[in-house]
Coordinates of C-alpha atoms and ligand atoms in Angstrom, one line a residue:
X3 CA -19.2 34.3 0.8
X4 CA -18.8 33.2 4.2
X5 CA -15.9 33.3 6.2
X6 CA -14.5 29.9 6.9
X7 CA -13.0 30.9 9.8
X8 CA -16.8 31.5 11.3
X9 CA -17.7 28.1 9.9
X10 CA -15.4 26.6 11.8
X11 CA -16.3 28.4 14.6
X12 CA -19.9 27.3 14.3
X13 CA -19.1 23.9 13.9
X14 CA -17.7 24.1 17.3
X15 CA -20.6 25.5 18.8
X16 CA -22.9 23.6 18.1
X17 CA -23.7 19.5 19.2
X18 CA -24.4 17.1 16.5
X19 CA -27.0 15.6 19.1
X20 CA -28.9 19.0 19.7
X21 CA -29.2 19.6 15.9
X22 CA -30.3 16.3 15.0
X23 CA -32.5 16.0 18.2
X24 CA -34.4 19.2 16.9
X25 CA -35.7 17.0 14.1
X26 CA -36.1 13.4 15.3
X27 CA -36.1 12.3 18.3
X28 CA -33.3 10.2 19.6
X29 CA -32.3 7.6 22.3
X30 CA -29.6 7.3 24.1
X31 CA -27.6 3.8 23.3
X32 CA -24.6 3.6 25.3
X33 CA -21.6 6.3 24.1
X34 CA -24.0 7.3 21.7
X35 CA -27.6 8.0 20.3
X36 CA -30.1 6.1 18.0
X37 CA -33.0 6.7 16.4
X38 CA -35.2 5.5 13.4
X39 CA -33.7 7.0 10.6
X40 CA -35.2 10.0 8.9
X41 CA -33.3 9.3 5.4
X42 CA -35.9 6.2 4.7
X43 CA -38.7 3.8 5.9
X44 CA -37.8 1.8 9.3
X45 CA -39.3 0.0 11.9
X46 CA -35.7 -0.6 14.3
X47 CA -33.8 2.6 14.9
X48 CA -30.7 1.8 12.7
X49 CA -29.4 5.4 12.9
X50 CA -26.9 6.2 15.1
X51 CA -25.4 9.6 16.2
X52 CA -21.9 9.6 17.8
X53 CA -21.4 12.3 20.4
X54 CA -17.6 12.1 20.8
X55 CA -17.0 11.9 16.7
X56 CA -19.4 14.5 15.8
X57 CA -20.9 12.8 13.1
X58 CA -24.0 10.8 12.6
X59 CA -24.4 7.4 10.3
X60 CA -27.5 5.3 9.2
X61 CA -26.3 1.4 9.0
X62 CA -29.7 0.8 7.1
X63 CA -29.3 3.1 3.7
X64 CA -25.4 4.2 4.2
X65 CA -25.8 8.2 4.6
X66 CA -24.1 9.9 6.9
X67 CA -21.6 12.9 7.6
X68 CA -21.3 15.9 10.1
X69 CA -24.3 18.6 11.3
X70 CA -24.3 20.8 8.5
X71 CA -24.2 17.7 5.9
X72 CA -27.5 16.5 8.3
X73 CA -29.1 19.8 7.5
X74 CA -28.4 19.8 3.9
X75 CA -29.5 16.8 3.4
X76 CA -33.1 16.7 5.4
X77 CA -34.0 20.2 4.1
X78 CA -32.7 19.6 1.0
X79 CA -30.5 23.1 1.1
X80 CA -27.2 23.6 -0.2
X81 CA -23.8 24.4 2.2
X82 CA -24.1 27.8 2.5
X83 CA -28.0 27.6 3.0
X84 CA -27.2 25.1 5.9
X85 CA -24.3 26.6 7.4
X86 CA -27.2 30.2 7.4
X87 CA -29.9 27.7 9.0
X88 CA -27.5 26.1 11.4
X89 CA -26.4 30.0 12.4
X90 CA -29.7 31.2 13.5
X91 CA -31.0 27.9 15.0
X92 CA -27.7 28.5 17.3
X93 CA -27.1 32.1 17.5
X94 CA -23.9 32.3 16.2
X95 CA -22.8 35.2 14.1
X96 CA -21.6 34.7 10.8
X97 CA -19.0 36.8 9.2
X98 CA -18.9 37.5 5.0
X99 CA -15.8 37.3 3.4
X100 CA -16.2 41.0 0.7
X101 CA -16.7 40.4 -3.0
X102 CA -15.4 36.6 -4.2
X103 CA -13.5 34.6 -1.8
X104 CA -11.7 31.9 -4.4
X105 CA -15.0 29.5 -4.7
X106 CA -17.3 32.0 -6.5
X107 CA -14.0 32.7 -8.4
X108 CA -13.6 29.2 -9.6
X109 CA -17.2 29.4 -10.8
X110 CA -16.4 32.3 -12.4
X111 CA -14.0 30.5 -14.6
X112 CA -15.9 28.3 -15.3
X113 CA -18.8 30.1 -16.4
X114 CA -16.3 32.1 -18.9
X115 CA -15.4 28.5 -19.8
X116 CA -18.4 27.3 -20.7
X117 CA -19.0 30.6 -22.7
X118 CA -16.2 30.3 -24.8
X119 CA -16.3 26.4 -25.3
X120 CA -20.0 27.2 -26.8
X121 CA -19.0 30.0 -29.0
X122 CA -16.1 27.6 -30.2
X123 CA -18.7 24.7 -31.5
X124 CA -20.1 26.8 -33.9
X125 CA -17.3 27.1 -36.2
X126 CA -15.3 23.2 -35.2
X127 CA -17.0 21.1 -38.2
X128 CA -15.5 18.4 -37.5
X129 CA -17.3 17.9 -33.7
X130 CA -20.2 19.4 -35.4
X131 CA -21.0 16.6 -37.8
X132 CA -20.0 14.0 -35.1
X133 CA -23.2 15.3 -33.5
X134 CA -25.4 15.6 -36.2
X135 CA -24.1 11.7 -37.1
X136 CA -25.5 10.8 -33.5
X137 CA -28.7 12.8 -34.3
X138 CA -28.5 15.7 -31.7
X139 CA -30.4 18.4 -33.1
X140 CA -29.3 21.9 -32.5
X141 CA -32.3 22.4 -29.9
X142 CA -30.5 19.8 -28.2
X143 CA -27.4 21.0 -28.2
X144 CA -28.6 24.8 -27.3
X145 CA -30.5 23.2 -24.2
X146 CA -27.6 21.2 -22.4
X147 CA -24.8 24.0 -23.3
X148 CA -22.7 21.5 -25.6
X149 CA -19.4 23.1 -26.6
X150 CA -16.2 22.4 -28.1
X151 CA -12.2 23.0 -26.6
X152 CA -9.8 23.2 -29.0
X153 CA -6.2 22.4 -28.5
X154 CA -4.1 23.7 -25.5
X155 CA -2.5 25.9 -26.5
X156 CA -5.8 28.1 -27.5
X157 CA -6.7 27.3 -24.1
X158 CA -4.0 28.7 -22.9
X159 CA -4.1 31.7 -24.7
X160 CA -7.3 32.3 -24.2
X161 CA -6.5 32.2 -20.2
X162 CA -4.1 34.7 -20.9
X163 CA -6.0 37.0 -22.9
X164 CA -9.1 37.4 -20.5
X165 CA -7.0 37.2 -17.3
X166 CA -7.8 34.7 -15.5
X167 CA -5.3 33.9 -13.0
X168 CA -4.2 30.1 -13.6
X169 CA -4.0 29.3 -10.3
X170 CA -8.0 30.2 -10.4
X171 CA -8.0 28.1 -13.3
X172 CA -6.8 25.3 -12.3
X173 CA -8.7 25.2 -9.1
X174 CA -11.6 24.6 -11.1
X175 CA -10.3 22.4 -13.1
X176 CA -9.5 23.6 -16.3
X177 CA -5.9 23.0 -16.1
X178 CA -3.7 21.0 -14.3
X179 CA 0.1 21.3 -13.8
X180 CA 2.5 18.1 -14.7
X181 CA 6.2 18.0 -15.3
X182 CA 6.7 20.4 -18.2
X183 CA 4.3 23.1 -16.6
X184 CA 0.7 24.0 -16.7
X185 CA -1.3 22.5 -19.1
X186 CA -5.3 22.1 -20.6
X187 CA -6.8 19.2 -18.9
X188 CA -9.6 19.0 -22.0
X189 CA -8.5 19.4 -25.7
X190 CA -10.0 18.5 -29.0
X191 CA -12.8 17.3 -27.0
X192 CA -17.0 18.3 -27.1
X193 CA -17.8 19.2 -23.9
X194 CA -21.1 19.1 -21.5
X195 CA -21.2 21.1 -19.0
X196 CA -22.2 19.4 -15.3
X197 CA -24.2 21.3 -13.1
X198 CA -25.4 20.8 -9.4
X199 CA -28.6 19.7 -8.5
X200 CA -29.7 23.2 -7.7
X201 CA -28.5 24.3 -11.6
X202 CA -24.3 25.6 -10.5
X203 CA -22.1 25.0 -13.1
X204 CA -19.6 22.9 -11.1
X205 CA -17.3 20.8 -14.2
X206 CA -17.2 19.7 -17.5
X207 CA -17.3 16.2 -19.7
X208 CA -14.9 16.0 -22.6
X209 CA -15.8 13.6 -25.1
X210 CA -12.8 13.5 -27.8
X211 CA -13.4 13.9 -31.2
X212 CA -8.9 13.0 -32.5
X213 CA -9.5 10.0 -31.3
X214 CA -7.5 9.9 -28.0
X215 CA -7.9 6.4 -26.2
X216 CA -9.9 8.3 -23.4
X217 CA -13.3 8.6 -25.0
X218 CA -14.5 10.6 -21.9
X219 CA -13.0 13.0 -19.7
X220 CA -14.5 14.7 -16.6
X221 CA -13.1 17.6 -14.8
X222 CA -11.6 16.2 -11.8
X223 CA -12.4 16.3 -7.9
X224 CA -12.7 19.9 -7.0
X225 CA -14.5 22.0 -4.4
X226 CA -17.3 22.2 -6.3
X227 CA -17.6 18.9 -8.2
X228 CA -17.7 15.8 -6.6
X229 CA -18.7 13.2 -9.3
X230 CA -18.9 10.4 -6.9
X231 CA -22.6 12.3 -5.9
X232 CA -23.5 13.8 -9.0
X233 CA -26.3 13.3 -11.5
X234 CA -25.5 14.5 -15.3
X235 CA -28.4 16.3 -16.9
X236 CA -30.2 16.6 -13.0
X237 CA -31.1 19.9 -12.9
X238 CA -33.1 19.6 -16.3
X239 CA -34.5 16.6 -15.3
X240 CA -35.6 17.1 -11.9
X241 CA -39.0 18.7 -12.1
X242 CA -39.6 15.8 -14.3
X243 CA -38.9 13.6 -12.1
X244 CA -41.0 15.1 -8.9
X245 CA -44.0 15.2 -11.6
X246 CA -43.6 11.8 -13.2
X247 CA -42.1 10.2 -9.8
X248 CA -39.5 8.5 -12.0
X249 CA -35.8 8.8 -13.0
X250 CA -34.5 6.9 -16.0
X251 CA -30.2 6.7 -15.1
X252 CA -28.4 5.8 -18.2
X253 CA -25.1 5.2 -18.5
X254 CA -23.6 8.1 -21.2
X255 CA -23.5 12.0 -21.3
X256 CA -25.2 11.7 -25.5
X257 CA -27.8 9.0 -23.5
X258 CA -29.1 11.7 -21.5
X259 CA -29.2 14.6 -24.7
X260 CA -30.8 12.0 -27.1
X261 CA -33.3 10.6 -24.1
X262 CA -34.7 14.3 -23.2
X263 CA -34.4 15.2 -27.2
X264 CA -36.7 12.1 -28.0
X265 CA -39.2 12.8 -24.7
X266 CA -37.9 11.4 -21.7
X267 CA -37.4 14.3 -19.8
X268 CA -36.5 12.3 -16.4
X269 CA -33.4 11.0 -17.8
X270 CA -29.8 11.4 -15.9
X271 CA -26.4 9.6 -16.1
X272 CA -23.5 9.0 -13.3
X273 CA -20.0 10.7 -14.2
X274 CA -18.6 8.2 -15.6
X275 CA -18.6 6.0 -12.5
X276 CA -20.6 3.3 -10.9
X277 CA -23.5 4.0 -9.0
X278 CA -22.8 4.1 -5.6
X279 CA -24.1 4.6 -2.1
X280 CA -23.4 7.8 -2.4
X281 CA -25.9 8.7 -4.9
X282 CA -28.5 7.3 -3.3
X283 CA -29.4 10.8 -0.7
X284 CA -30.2 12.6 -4.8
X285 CA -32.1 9.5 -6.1
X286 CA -34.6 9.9 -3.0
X287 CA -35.7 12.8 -3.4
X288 CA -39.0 13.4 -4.6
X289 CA -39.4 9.5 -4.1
X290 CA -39.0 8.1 -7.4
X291 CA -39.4 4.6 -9.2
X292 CA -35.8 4.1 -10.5
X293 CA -35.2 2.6 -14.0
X294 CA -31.5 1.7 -14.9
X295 CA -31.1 2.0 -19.1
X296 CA -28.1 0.4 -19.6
X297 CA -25.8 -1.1 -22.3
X298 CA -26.8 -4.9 -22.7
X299 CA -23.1 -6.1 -23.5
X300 CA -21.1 -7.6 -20.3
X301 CA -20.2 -4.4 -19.1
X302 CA -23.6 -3.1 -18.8
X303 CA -25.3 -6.3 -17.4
X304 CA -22.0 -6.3 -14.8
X305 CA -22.8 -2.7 -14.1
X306 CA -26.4 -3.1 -13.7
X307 CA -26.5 -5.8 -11.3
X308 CA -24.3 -4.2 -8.9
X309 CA -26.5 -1.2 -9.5
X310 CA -30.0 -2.9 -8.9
X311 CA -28.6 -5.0 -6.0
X312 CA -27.8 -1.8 -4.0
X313 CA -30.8 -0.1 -4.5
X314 CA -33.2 -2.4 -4.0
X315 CA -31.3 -3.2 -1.0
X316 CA -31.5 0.3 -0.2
X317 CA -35.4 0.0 -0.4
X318 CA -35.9 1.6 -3.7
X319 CA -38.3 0.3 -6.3
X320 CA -37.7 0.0 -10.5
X321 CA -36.3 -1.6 -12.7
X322 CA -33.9 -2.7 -15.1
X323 CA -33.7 -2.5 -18.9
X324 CA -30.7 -3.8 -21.4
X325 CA -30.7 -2.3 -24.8
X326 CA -30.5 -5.0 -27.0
X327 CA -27.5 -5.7 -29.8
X328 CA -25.1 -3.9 -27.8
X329 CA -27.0 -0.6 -28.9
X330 CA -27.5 2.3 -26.2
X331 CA -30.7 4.6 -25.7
X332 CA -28.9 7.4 -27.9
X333 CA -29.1 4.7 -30.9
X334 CA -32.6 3.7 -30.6
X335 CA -33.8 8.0 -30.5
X336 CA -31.2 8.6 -33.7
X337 CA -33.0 6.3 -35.7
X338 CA -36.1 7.4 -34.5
X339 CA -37.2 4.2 -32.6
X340 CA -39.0 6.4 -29.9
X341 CA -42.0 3.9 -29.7
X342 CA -39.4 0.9 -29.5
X343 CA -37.5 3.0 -27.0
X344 CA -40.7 4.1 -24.5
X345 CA -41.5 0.2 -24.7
X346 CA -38.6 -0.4 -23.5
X347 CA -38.6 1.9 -20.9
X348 CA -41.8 1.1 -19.9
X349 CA -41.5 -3.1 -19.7
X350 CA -38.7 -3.2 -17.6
X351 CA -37.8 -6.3 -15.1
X352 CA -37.9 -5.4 -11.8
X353 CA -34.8 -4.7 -9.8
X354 CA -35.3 -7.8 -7.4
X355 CA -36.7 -10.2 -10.5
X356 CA -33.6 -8.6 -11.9
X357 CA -31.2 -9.6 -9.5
X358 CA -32.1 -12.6 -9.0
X359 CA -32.2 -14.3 -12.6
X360 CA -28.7 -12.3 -12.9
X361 CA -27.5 -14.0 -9.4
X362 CA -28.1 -17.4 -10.7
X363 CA -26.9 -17.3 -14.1
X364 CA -24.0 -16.9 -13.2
X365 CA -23.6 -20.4 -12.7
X366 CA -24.1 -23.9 -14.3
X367 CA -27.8 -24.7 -12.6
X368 CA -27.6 -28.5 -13.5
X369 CA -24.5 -28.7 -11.5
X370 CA -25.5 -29.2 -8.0
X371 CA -22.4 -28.1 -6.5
X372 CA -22.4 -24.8 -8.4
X373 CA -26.5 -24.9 -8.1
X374 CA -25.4 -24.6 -4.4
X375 CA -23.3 -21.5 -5.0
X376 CA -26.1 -19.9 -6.9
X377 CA -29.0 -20.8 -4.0
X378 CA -26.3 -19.1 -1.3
X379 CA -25.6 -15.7 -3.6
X380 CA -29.5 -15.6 -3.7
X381 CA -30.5 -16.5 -0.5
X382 CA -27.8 -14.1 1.0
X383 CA -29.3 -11.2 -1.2
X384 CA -32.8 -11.8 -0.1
X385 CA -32.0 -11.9 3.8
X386 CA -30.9 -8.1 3.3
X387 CA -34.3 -7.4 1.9
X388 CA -37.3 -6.3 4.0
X389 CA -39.4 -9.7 5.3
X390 CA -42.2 -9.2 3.4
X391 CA -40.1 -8.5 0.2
X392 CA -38.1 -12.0 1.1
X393 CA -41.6 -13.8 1.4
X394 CA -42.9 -12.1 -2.0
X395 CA -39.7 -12.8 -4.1
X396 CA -39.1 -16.6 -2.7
X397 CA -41.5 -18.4 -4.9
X398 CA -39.6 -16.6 -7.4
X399 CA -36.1 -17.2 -6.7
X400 CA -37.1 -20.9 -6.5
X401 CA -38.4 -21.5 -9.6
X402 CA -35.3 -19.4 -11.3
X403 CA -32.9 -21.8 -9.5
X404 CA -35.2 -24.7 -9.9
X405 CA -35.2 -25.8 -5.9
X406 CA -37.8 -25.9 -3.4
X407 CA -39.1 -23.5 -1.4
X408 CA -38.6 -24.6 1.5
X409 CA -35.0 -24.5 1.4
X410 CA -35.6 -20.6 1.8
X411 CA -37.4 -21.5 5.0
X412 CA -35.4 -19.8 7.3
X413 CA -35.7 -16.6 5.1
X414 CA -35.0 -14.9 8.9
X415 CA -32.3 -16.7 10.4
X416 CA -30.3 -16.8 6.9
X417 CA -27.0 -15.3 7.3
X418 CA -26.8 -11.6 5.7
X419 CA -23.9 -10.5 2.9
X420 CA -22.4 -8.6 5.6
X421 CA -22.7 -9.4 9.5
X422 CA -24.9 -6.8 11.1
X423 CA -23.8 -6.1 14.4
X424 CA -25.9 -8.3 16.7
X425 CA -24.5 -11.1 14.6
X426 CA -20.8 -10.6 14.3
X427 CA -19.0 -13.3 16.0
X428 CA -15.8 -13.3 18.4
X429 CA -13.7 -13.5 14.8
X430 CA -15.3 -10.9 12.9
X431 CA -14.7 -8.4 15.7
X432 CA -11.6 -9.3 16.3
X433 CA -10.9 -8.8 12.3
X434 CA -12.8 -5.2 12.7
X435 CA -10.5 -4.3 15.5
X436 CA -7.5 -4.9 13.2
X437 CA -9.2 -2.8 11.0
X438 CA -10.0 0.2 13.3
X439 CA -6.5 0.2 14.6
X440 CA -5.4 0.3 11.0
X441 CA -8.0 3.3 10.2
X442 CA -6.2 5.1 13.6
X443 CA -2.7 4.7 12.8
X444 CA -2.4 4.7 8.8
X445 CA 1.5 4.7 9.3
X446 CA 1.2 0.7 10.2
X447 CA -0.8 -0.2 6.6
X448 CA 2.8 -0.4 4.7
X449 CA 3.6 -3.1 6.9
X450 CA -0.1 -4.5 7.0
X451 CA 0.1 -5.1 3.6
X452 CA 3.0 -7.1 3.0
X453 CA 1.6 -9.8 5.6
X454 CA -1.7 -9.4 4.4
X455 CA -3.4 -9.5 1.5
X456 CA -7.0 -7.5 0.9
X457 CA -8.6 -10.7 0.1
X458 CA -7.4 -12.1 3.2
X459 CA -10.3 -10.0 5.0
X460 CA -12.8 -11.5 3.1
X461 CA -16.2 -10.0 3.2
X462 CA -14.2 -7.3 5.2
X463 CA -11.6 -6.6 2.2
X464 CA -13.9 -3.5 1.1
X465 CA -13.3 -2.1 4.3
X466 CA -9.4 -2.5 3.8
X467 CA -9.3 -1.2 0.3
X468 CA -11.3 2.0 1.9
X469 CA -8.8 2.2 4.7
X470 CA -5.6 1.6 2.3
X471 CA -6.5 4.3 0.1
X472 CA -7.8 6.6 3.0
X473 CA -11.4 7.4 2.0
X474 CA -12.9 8.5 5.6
X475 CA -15.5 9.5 3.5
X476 CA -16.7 5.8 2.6
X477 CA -19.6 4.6 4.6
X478 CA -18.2 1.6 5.3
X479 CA -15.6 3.1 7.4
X480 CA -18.0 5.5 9.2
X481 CA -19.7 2.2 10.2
X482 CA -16.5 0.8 11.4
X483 CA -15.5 4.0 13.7
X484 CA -18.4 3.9 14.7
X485 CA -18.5 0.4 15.7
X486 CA -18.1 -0.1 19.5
X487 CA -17.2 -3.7 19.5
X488 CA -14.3 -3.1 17.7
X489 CA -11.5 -1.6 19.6
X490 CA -8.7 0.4 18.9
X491 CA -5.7 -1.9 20.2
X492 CA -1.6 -1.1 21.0
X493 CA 1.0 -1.7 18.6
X494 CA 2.0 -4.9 20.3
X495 CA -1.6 -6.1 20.6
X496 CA -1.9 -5.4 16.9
X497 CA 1.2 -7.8 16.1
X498 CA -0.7 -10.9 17.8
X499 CA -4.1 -10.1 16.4
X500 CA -2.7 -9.9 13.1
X501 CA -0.4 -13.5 13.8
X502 CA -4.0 -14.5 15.0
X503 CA -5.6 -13.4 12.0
X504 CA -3.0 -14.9 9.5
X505 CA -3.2 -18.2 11.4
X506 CA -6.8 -18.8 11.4
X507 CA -6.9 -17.8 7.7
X508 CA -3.9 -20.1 7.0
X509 CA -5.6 -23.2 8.8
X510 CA -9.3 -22.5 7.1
X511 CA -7.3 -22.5 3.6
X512 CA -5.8 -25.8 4.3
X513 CA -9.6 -27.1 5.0
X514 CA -10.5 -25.7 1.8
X515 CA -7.4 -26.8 -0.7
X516 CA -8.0 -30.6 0.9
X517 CA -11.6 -30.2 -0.1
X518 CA -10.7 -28.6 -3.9
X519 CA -10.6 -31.1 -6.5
X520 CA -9.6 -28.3 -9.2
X521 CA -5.9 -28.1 -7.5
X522 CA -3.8 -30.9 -9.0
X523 CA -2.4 -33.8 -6.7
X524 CA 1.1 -32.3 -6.9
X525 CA 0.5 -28.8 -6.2
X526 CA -2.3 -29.8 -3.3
X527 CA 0.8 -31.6 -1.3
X528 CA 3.3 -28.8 -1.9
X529 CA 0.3 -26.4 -0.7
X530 CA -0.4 -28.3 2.2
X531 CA 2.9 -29.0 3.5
X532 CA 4.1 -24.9 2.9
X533 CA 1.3 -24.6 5.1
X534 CA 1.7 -27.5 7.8
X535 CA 5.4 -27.4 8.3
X536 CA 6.4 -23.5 7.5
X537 CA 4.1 -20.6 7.5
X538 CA 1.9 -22.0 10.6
X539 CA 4.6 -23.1 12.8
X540 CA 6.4 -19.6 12.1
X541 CA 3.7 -17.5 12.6
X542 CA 2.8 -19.6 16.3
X543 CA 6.7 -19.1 17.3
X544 CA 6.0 -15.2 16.7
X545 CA 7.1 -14.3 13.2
X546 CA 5.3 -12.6 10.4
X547 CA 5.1 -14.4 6.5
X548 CA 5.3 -12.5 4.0
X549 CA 2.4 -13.4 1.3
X550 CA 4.1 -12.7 -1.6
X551 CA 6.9 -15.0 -1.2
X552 CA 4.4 -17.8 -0.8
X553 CA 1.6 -17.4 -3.8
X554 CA -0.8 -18.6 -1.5
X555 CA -3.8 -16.0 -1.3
Ligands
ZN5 ZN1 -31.2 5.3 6.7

């Protein structure tokens, strides 16, 4: 294992500007450095690499992160492959920890784990014949490692009698510590293991079979697992999905089993989380088509429009497919309804078709105010696609919304989701400086946020929620340190940006209750004049509201 003291001593060796600029090359823009980004297909550099921070950020596709993560992520190695690569490239000595520093313990555990969980399936009946009910087959079950954990205490006791060191154990997750002591963080539950890309045993899913309201379990955050990134049933599928060029992403651990059991060998599922951003650095490699299986009840259809809108956004092709009557892929392969299944699979609706007919159903077409609505959502999703994808898909969203054309003219000049920079006005920078200050001095967010709520910021409130719960990992955030409009401002400048802030967003909601014909006469006057006569004149003479007391959001 390596030292981390001579990590951290390479890390501040080396530039983040000469190790990227030994791959691509890059420009100098002001504090810091841009280039066309290496990550996917561009024409304007949208890359940039910050100097001072250490840390490079694409604002086209979201990736992003230090040197070493650059490294990893371009050569496709792991950390300790990176960290190696990054060594030589800068001569820098590495030192080696001797034998197991506590990360190849942790894996250790849960290697002896996974072991035990698998001896303990053969003789539980009961989680036994709830897999044979769903139709895994023992193949099946032998190939993704499926086990069984019985209840703590044998957990416990079986920690005890092979000696492993809790604290070991609970650094990888198999047990946690709450009031009453240490405890198992998965019992009565039939567990999948969840491997790295590269085939590491990094955590386990627990789905219970006693009927706990939790269906699903996952080991939680550790060193080695982050689930936010991870693929379930990857490193099985992966050479799949180089040959095939396609990755079928359902939304269940048993959807994954009964997909490779019933052929579809490219199949994967996220952890038990949404797709996110921060998948998208796995999903490109070896270029694949991308076809989202998921449930077709209101969850599913939620989950897979947010899905679909992000990738294609991100450039990715594929498509979607529901599974009808509330049925998921594992239902379909149990009753042996392969052929239905690969037709399925097979006919799906592309993700922009996808998005679109999704986009507008959302609201009552023969209404022309909400018709309105529905031709913004779309046309604000199609300016963040490529021009040539906009022209394709604009006959398209036309007809779905039953308008012209032409009203899509101006497929350029149509306002994005999110401002890119060029286009931020005077008030969205001032609103990302409040931000950025907030993101430098966290101490200041307890007051923030009784003044302000999230949805004050508007498109920015994603931002906020990222700074509140400090996630410096979020790409948004990168973005915004990263921003140099925004500036980093004093306490006391902070006060009257934020009295500033609340002002403007007081006088655009009295525009907007005067123009709302859902708000009852009554309330609309008692709105108004809370407005008129209190909160704005306090706020100009100096003194902060506090949101709550008003209702008014
Ligand atoms: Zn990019």
């Amino acid at each position: 294992m390596i030292d981390t003291a001579s990590i951290e001593t390479l890390k501040n060796t080396i530039d983040i500007v000469d190790v990227i600029g030994n791959y691509i090359e890059l420009k100098k823009a002001g504090a810091n450095y841009k280039a066309c980004c290496p990550f996917h297909g561009e024409k304007t550099a949208s890359f940039v690499v910050s100097p001072s921070k250490q840390i490079y950020h694409c604002f086209g596709c979201g990736v992003g992160g230090d040197s070493i993560k650059f490294v990893m992520e371009l050569e496709k190695l792991t950390y300790p492959e990176a960290v190696e690569k990054l060594a030589s490239m800068f001569n820098v000595s590495l030192r080696y920890s001797e034998g197991k520093g506590d990360y190849s313990e942790a894996k250790r555990v849960l290697e002896a784990m996974q072991t035990w969980y698998v001896k303990n399936l053969s003789h539980a009946n009961n989680a036994l014949s709830y897999l044979h009910e769903r139709g895994i087959n023992q193949n099946s079950i032998e190939a993704f490692g499926v086990g069984f954990v019985p209840s703590g205490n044998e957990v416990m006791n079986f920690l005890h009698s092979t000696l492993i060191p809790l604290g070991t154990a609970e650094e990888a997750g198999i047990i946690a510590t709450g009031e009453d002591g240490r405890y198992a963080r998965l019992v009565e539950r039939i567990t999948f293991p969840i491997y790295s890309p590269s085939g590491g045993l990094v955590g386990f899913g627990g789905r219970t079979i006693s009927n706990h309201p939790a269906k699903y379990i996952n080991s939680p955050q550790t060193k080695l697992f982050n689930k936010s990134r991870l693929l379930y049933g990857y490193h099985q599928a992966k050479e799949h999905i180089y040959a095939s060029k396609k990755i079928i992403i359902c939304e269940g651990y048993l959807d994954v089993v009964m997909l490779h059991q019933g052929g579809f060998k490219e199949a994967v599922a996220t952890l038990g989380t949404a797709l996110t951003s921060e998948h998208l650095p796995l999903l490109r490699k070896g270029d694949p088509k991308i076809v989202l299986a998921y449930d077709g009840d209101k969850a599913g259809i939620a989950a897979a429009l947010k899905a679909a809108q992000m990738l294609s956004l991100a450039g990715f092709d594929g498509g979607v497919v529901l599974f009808p009557n509330g049925q998921d892929p594992a239902d379909l392969i149990s009753k042996g309804e392969t052929e239905l299944a690969a037709k399925l699979l097979r006919e799906y609706k592309p993700l922009i078709e996808f998005v679109i007919e999704k986009l507008g159903s959302g609201y009552d077409l023969s209404n022309p105010k909400e018709k309105e609505s529905a031709f913004g959502a779309v046309r604000s999703y199609l300016s963040g696609l490529s021009d040539i994808l906009q022209e394709s898909y604009i006959p398209f969203a036309a007809s779905t919304l039953g308008v012209s054309t032409a009203l899509f003219g101006k497929g350029k000049n149509a306002q994005k989701f999110m401002p890119t920079i060029s286009k931020q006005t005077k008030y969205d920078i001032e609103q990302l400086s409040l931000l950025k200050t907030l993101l430098e001095y966290p101490r200041m967010i307890d007051d923030v946020l009784n003044i302000v709520h999230p949805a004050m910021f508007g498109i920015y409130e994603e931002y906020f929620q990222a700074i509140i719960i400090g996630d410096s990992e979020h790409q948004l955030v990168r973005q915004l340190s990263l921003n140099e409009h925004a500036k980093v401002m004093s306490e006391a400048d902070l006060q009257k940006a934020l009295r500033n802030f609340l002002i403007k967003y007081y006088e655009d909601k009295l525009k907007s209750i005067t123009a709302d014909t859902t708000i009852s006469f009554g309330r609309k006057a008692l709105l108004i004049r809370a407005i008129k006569t209190e909160i704005i004149p306090k706020l100009e003479r100096g003194e902060m509201v506090d949101h709550e007391s008003i209702g008014i959001i």
